[in-house]
XYZ file of N, CA, C and O in Angstrom:
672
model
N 79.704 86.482 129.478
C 80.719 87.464 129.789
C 80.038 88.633 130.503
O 78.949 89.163 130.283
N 80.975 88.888 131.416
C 80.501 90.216 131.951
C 79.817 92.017 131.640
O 80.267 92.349 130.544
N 79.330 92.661 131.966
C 79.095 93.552 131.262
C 80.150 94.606 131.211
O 80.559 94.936 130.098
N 80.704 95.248 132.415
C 82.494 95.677 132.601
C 83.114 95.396 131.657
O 83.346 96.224 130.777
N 83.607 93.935 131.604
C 84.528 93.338 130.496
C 84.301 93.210 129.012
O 85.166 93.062 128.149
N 83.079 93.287 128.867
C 82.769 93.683 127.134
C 83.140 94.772 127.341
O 84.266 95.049 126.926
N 82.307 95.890 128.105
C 82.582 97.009 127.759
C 83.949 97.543 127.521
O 84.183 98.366 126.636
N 85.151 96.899 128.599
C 86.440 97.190 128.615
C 86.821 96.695 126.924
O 87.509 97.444 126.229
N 86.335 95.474 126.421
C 86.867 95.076 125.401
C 86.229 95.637 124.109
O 86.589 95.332 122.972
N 85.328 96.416 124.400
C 84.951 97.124 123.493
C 85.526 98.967 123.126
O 85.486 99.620 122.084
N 85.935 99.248 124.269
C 86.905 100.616 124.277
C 88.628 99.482 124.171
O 89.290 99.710 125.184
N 89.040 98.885 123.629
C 90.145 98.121 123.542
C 90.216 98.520 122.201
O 90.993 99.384 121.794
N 89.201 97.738 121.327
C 89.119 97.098 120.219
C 89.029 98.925 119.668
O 90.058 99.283 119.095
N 87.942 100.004 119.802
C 88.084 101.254 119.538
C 89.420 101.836 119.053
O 89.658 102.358 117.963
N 90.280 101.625 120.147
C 91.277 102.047 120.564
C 92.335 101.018 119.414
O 93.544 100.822 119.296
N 91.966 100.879 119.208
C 92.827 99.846 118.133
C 93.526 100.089 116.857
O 92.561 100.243 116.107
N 94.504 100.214 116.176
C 95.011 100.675 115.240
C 93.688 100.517 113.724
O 93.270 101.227 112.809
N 93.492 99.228 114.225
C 92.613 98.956 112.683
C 91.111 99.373 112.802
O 90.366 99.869 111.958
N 90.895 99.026 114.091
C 89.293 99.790 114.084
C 89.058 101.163 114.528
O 87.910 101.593 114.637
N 90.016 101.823 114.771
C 90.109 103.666 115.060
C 88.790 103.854 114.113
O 88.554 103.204 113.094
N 87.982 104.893 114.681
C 87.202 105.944 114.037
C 86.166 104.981 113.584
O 85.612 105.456 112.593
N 85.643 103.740 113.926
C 84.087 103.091 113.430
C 83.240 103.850 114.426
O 83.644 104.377 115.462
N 82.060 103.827 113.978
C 80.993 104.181 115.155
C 81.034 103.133 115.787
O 81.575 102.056 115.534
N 80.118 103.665 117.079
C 79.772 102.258 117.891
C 79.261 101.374 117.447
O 79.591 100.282 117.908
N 78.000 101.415 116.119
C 77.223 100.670 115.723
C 77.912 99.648 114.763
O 77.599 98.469 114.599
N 79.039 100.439 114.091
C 80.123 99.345 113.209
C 81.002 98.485 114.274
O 81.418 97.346 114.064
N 81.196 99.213 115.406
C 82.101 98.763 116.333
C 81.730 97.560 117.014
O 82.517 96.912 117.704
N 80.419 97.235 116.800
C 79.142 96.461 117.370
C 79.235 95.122 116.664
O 79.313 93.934 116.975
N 79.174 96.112 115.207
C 79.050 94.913 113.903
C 80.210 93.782 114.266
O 80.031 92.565 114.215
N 81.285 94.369 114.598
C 82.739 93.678 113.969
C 82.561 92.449 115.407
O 82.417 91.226 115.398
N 82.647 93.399 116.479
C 82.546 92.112 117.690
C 81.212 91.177 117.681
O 80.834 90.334 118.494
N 80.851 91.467 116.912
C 79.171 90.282 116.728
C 80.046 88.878 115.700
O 79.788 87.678 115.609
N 80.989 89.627 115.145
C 82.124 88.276 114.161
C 83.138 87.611 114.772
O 83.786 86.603 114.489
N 83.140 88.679 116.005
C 84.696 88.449 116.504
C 84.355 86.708 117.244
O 83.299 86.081 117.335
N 85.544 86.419 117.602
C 85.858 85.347 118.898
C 86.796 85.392 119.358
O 87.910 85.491 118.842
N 86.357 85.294 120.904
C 87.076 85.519 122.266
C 88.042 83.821 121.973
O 87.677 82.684 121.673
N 89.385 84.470 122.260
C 90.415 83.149 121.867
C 91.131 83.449 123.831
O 91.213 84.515 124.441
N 91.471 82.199 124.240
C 91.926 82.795 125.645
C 92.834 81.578 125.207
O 92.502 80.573 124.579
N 94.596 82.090 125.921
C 95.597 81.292 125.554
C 96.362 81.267 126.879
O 96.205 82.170 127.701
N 97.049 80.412 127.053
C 97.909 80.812 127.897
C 99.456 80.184 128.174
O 99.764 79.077 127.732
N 100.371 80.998 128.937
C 101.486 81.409 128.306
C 102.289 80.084 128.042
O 102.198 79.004 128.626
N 103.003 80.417 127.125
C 103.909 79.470 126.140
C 103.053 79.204 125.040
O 103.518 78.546 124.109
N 101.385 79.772 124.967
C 101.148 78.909 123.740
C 101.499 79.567 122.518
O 101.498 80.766 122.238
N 101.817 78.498 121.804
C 102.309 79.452 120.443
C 100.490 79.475 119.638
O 99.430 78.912 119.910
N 100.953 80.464 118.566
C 99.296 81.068 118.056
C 99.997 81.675 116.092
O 99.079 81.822 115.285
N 101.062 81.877 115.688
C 101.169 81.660 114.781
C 102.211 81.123 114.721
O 102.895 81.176 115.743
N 102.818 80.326 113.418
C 104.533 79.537 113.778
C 104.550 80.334 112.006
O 103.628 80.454 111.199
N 105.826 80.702 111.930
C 106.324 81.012 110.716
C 106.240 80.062 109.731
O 106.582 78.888 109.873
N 105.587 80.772 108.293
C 105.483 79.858 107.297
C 104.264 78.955 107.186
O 103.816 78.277 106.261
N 103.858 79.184 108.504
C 101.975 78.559 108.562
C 101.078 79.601 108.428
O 101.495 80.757 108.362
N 99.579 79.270 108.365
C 98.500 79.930 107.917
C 98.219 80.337 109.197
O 98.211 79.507 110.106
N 97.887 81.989 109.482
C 97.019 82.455 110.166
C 95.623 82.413 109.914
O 95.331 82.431 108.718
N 94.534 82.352 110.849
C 93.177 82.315 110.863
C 92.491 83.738 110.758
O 91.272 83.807 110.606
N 93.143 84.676 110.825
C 92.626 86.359 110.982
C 93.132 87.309 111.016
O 94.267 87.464 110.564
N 92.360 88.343 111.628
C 93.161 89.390 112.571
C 92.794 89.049 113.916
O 91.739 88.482 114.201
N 94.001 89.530 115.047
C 93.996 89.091 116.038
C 93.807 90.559 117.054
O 94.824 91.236 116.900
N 93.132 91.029 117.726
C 93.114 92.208 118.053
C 93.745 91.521 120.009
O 93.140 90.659 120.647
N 94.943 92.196 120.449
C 95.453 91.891 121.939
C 94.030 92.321 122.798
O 93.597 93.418 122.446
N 93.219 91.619 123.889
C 92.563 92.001 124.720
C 93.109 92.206 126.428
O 92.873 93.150 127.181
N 93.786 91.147 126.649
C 94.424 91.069 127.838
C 95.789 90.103 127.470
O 95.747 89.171 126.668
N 96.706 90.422 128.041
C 97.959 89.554 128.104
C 98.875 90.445 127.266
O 98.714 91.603 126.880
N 100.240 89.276 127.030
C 101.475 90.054 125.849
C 101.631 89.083 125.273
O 101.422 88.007 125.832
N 102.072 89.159 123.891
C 102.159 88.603 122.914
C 103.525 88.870 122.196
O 103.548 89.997 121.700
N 104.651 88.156 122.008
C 105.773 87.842 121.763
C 106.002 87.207 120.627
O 105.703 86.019 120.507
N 106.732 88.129 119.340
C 106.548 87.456 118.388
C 108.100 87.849 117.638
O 108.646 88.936 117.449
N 108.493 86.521 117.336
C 109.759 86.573 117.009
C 110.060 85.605 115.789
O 109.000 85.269 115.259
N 111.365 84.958 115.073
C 111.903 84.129 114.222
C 112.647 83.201 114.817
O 113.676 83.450 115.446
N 112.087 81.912 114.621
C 112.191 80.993 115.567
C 113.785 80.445 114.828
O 113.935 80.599 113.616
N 114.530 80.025 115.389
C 115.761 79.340 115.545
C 116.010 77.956 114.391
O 117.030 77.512 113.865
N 114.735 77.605 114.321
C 115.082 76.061 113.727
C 114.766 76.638 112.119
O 114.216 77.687 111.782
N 115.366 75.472 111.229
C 115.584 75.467 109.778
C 114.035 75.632 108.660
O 112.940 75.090 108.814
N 114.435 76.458 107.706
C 113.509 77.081 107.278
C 114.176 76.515 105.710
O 115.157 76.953 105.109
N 113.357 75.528 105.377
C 114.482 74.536 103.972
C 115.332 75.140 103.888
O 115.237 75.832 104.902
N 116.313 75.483 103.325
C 117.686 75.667 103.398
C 118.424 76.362 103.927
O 119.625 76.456 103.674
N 117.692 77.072 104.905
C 118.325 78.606 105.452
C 117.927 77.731 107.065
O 116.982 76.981 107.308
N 119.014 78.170 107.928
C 118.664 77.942 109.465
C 119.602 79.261 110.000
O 120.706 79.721 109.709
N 118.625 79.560 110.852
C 119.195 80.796 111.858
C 119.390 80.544 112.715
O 118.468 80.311 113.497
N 120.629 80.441 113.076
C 121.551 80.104 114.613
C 121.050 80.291 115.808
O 121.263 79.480 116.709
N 120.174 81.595 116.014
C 119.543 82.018 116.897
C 117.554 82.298 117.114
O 117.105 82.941 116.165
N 116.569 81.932 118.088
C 115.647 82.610 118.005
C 116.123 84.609 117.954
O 116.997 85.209 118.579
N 115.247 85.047 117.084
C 115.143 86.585 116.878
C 114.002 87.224 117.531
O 113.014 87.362 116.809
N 113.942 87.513 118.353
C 113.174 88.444 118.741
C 112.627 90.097 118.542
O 113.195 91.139 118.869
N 111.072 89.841 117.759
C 110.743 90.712 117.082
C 110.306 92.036 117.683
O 110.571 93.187 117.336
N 109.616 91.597 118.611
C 108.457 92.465 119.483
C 107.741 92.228 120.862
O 107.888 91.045 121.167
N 107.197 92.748 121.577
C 106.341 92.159 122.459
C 104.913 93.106 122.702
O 104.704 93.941 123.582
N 104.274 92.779 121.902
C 102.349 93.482 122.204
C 101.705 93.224 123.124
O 101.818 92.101 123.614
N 100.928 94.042 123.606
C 100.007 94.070 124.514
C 98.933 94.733 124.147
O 98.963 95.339 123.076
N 97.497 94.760 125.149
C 96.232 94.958 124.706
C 96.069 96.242 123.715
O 96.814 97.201 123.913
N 95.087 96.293 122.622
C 94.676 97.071 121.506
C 95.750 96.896 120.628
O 95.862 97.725 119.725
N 96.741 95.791 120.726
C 98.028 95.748 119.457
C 96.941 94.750 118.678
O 95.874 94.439 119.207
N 97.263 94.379 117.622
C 97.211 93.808 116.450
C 97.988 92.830 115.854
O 99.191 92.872 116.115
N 97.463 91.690 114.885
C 98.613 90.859 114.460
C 97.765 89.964 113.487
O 96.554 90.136 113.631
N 98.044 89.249 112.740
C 97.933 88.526 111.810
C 97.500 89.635 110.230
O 97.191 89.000 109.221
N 97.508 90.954 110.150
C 96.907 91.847 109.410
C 97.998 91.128 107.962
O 97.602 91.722 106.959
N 98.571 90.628 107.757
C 99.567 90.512 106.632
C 98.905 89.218 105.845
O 98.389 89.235 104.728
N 99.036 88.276 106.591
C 97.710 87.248 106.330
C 96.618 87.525 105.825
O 96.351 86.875 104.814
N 95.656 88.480 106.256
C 94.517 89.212 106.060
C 94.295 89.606 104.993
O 93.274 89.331 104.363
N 95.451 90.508 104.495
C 95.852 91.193 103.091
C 96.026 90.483 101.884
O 95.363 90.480 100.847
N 97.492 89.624 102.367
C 97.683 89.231 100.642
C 97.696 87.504 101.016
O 98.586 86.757 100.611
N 96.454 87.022 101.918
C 96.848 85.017 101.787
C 98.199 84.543 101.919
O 98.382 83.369 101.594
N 99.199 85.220 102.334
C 100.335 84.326 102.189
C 100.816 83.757 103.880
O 100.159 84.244 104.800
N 101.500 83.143 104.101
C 101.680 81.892 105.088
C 102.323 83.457 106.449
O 102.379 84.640 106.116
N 102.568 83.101 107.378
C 102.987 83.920 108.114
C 104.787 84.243 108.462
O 105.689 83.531 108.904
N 104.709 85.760 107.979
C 106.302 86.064 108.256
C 106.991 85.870 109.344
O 108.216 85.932 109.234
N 106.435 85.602 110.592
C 106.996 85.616 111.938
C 105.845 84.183 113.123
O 104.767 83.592 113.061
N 106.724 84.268 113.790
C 105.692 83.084 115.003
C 105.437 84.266 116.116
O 106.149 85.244 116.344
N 104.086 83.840 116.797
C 103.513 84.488 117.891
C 103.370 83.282 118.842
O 103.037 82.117 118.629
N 103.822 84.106 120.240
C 103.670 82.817 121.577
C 103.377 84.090 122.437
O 103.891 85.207 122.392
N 101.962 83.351 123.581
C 101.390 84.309 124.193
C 102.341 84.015 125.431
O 102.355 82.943 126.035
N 103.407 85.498 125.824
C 104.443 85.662 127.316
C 103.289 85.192 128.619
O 103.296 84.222 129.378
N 102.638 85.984 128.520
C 101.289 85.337 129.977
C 99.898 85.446 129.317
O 99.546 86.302 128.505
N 99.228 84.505 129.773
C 97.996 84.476 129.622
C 97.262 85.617 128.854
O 97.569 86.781 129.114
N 96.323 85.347 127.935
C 96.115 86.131 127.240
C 94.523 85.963 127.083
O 93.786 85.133 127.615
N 94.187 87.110 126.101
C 92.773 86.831 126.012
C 92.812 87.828 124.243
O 93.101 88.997 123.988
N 92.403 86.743 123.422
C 92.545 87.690 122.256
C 91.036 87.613 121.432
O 90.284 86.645 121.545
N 90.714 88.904 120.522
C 89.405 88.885 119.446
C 90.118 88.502 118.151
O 91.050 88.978 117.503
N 89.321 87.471 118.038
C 89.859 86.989 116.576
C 88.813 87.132 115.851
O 87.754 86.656 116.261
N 88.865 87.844 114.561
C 88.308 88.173 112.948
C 88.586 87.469 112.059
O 89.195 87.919 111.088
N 88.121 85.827 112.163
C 88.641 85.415 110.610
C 88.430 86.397 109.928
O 87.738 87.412 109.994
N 89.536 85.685 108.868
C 89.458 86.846 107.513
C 88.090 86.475 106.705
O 87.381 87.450 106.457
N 87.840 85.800 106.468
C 86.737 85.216 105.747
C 85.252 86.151 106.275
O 84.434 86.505 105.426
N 85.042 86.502 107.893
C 84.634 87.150 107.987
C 84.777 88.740 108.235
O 83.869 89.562 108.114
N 86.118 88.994 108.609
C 86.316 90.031 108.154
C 86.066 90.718 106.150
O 85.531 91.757 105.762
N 86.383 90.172 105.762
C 85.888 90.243 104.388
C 84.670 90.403 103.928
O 84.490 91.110 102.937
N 83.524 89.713 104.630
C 82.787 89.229 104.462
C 82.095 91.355 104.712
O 81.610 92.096 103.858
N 82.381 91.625 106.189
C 82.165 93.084 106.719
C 82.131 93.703 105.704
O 81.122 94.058 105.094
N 83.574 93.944 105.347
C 84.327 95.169 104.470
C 83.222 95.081 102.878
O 82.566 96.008 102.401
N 83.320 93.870 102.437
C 82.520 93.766 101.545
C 81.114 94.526 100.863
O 80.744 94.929 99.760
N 80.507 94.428 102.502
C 78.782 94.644 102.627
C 79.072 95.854 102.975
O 78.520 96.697 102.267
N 79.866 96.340 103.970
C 79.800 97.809 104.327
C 80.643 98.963 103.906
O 81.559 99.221 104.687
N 80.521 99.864 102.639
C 81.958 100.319 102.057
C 82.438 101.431 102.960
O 83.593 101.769 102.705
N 81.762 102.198 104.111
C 82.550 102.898 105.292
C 83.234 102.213 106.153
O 84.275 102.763 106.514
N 82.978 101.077 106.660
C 83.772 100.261 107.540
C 85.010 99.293 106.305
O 86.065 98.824 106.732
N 84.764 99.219 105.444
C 86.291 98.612 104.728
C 87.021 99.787 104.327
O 88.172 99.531 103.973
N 86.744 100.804 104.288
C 87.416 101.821 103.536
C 88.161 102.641 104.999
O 89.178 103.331 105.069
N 87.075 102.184 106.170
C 88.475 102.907 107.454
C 89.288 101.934 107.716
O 90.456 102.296 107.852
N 89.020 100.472 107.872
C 89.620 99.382 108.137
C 90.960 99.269 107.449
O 92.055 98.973 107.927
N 90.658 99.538 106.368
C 91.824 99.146 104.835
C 92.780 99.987 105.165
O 93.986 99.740 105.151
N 91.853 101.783 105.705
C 92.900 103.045 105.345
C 93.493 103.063 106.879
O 94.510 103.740 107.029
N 92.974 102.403 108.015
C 93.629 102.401 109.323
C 94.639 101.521 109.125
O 95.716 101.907 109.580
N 94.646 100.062 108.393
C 95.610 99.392 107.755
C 96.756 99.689 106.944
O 97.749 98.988 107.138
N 96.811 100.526 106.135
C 98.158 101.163 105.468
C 98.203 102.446 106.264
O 98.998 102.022 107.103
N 98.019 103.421 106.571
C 98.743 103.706 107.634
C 99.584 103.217 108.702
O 100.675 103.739 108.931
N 99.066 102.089 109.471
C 99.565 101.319 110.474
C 101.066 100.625 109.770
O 102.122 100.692 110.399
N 100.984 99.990 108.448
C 102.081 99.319 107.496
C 103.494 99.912 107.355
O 104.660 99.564 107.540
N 102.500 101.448 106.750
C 103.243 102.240 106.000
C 104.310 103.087 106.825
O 105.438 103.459 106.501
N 103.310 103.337 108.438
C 104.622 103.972 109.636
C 105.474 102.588 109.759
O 106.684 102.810 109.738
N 105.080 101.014 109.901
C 106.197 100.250 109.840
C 107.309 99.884 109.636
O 108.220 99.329 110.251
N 106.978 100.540 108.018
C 107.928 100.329 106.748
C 108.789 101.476 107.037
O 109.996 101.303 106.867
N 108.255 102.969 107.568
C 109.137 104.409 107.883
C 110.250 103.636 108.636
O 111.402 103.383 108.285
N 109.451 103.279 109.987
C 110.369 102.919 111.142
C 111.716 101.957 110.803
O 112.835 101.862 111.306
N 111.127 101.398 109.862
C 112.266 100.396 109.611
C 113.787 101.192 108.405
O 115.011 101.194 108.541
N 112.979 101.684 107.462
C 114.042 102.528 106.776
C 115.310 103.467 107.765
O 116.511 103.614 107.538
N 114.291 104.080 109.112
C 114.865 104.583 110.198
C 116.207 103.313 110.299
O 117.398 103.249 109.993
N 115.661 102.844 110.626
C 116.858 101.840 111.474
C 117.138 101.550 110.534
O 118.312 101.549 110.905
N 117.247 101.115 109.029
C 118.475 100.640 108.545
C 119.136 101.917 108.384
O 120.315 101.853 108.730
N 118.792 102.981 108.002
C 119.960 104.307 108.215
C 120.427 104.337 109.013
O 121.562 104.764 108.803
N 120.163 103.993 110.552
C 120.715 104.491 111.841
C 122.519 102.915 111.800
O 123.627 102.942 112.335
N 121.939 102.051 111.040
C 123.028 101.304 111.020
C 123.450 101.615 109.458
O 124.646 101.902 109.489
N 123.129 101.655 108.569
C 123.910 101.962 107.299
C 124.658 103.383 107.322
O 125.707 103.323 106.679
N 124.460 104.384 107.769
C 124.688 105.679 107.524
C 126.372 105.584 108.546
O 126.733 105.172 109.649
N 126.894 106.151 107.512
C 128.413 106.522 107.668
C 128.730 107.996 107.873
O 128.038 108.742 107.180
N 129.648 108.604 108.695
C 129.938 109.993 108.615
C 130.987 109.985 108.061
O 131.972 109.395 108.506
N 130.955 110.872 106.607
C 132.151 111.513 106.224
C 132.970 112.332 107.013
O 132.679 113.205 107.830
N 134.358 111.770 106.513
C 135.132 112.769 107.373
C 135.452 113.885 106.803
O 135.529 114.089 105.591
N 135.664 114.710 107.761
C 135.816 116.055 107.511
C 134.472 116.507 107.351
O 134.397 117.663 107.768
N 133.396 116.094 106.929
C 131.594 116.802 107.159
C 131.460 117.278 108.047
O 132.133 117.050 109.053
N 130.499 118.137 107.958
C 130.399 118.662 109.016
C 128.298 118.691 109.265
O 127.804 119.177 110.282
């Protein structure tokens, strides 16, 4: 790989919700684990209800991640749902990461992509050995969750919330 393009992918990964605020030298550590995943478009990269392999940090491309249409044992949703669409320094598989459980949503890369993948196994492996780099990782992690969870309370008020009449 080029020297430009690390470097670009190394002010990416900085810039990143989960790795904000490592030094360079932790910043060093993590891409010495990482792997360069290059996809391209239509491929799917998580399917709902399957196992993710990591965290996925966006390097180049968009990433489209929605609730796919077909039957989920007894429940089928009439429609694909469309969740989101990420692009470089976004993030994804962090839920996986956390608590082992199968994945809430499917990811399909819109165009060509180029992603850093952190198994968890070695991500863990980091956080473990180094207690400044798990303790920003973890705390860049619930922050990142926790505005999620805001945003979303937002919007169910913005559709639950009724005006009384006569209020003023």
């Amino acid at each position: 790989m080029n020297v430009p393009a690390l470097e670009q992918y190394r002010k990416t990964l900085a810039g990143s919700v989960v790795f904000a605020q490592l030094s360079p030298a932790e910043l060093d550590l993590i891409m010495m684990s990482c792997r360069l995943v290059d996809v391209s478009a239509g491929q799917t990269l998580l399917a709902e209800g399957g196992r993710g392999e990591g965290l996925y940090v966006i390097l180049e491309g968009n990433i489209e991640f929605f609730l796919p249409d077909r039957p989920m044992g007894r429940v089928h949703r009439p429609t694909r749902v469309r969740l989101n669409v990420l692009g470089p320094g976004r993030c994804f598989g962090e839920y996986g990461v956390i608590d082992d459980q199968s994945s809430s949503a499917s990811a399909q890369a819109v165009t060509a992509a180029r992603l850093c993948l952190l198994a968890t196994g070695d991500l863990r492996r980091i956080v473990n050995e180094n207690d400044r780099i798990g303790k920003i990782i973890y705390a860049n992690l619930l922050r990142f969750l926790v505005s999620r969870l805001r945003a979303k309370d937002r919007e169910l008020d913005l559709v639950m919330l009724v005006e009384e009449p006569g209020g003023e």
